């Protein structure tokens, strides 16, 4: 086996966060964004991080992506310490930025080009992924011609083209209308089953969390700590009218209520 193949075989998408903290600012004006987070994501697991705004969700994802260093603690991905970005971990943001001068297909396959993948193979990968994301007819379109939901799907296809082991999704559907959002949630749920990648998905929507998660991690208001972890054992697709759904929804509302109040109070104080 080549070294690359051996590495690929070992890569499973496991993420471990050990006592991870993040402090922004200088002494005197420090902001503790993330406080002593311990979180293990199993290979192929879909973990949703749910918490009020400003509680450190994006910060935690950025640290796992290697875009932001930890202040203390350790993060590993497939056993290796995270010291910077890597092709094994891919982040998708709320507002994706496709290159406006490239066709949708070229956007999707751009990362593969940088990797030196031959043109024919790049085209095929892009075509397959765009098909999967329901954009089969838009391969040659320019990003400007797409709706927000379509651009976000193209951004997801671009991330998947790199075959990451870990997908880090930071409120990726927050800017979309309700119908598009529901559709993309379905896409992501089925994709996860196909690609085998682990997913860490940030949202402040309880319904989105319940629709998607194997496990929901509820964060406190700042400093972001883990308040509760809830396993979701309901079969997919999840029926919002079922009694289990309602029970879980209510449980999460209760867990979040105090935190949302605290986050509000923090933001009010900051405004004064
Ligand atoms: N680069 C930064 N410099 C200083 N403070 C930051 C920075 N990034 C985030 N913060 C602060 O850290 C806290 C957590 O932010 P963030 O992770 O974006 O929260 P969330 O994604 O949960 O809304 C907030 O108080 C925010 O203002
Ligand atoms: Mg955020």
PDB file of N, CA, C and O and ligand atoms in Angstrom, residues 54 57-59 170-171 202, ligand 2:
ATOM      1  N   UNK A  54     -23.670  34.094  19.526  1.00  0.00           N
ATOM      2  CA  UNK A  54     -22.559  34.633  20.306  1.00  0.00           C
ATOM      3  C   UNK A  54     -21.993  33.671  21.336  1.00  0.00           C
ATOM      4  O   UNK A  54     -21.175  34.060  22.162  1.00  0.00           O
ATOM      5  N   UNK A  57     -20.070  29.042  18.877  1.00  0.00           N
ATOM      6  CA  UNK A  57     -20.230  27.916  17.949  1.00  0.00           C
ATOM      7  C   UNK A  57     -19.291  28.034  16.752  1.00  0.00           C
ATOM      8  O   UNK A  57     -18.591  27.083  16.394  1.00  0.00           O
ATOM      9  N   UNK A  58     -19.287  29.221  16.141  1.00  0.00           N
ATOM     10  CA  UNK A  58     -18.417  29.417  14.969  1.00  0.00           C
ATOM     11  C   UNK A  58     -16.953  29.301  15.359  1.00  0.00           C
ATOM     12  O   UNK A  58     -16.133  28.772  14.604  1.00  0.00           O
ATOM     13  N   UNK A  59     -16.646  29.807  16.555  1.00  0.00           N
ATOM     14  CA  UNK A  59     -15.264  29.749  17.017  1.00  0.00           C
ATOM     15  C   UNK A  59     -14.811  28.300  17.157  1.00  0.00           C
ATOM     16  O   UNK A  59     -13.703  27.940  16.732  1.00  0.00           O
ATOM     17  N   UNK A 170     -21.359  25.728   9.125  1.00  0.00           N
ATOM     18  CA  UNK A 170     -21.695  26.804  10.059  1.00  0.00           C
ATOM     19  C   UNK A 170     -22.957  27.533   9.605  1.00  0.00           C
ATOM     20  O   UNK A 170     -22.886  28.430   8.776  1.00  0.00           O
ATOM     21  N   UNK A 171     -24.080  27.127  10.134  1.00  0.00           N
ATOM     22  CA  UNK A 171     -25.385  27.693   9.758  1.00  0.00           C
ATOM     23  C   UNK A 171     -25.518  27.816   8.246  1.00  0.00           C
ATOM     24  O   UNK A 171     -25.841  28.892   7.723  1.00  0.00           O
ATOM     25  N   UNK A 202     -23.618  23.480  12.716  1.00  0.00           N
ATOM     26  CA  UNK A 202     -24.032  24.495  13.686  1.00  0.00           C
ATOM     27  C   UNK A 202     -25.352  25.112  13.268  1.00  0.00           C
ATOM     28  O   UNK A 202     -25.551  25.453  12.098  1.00  0.00           O
TER      29      UNK A 202
HETATM   30 MG1  LIG B   2     -21.675  31.830  14.331  1.00  0.00          MG
END
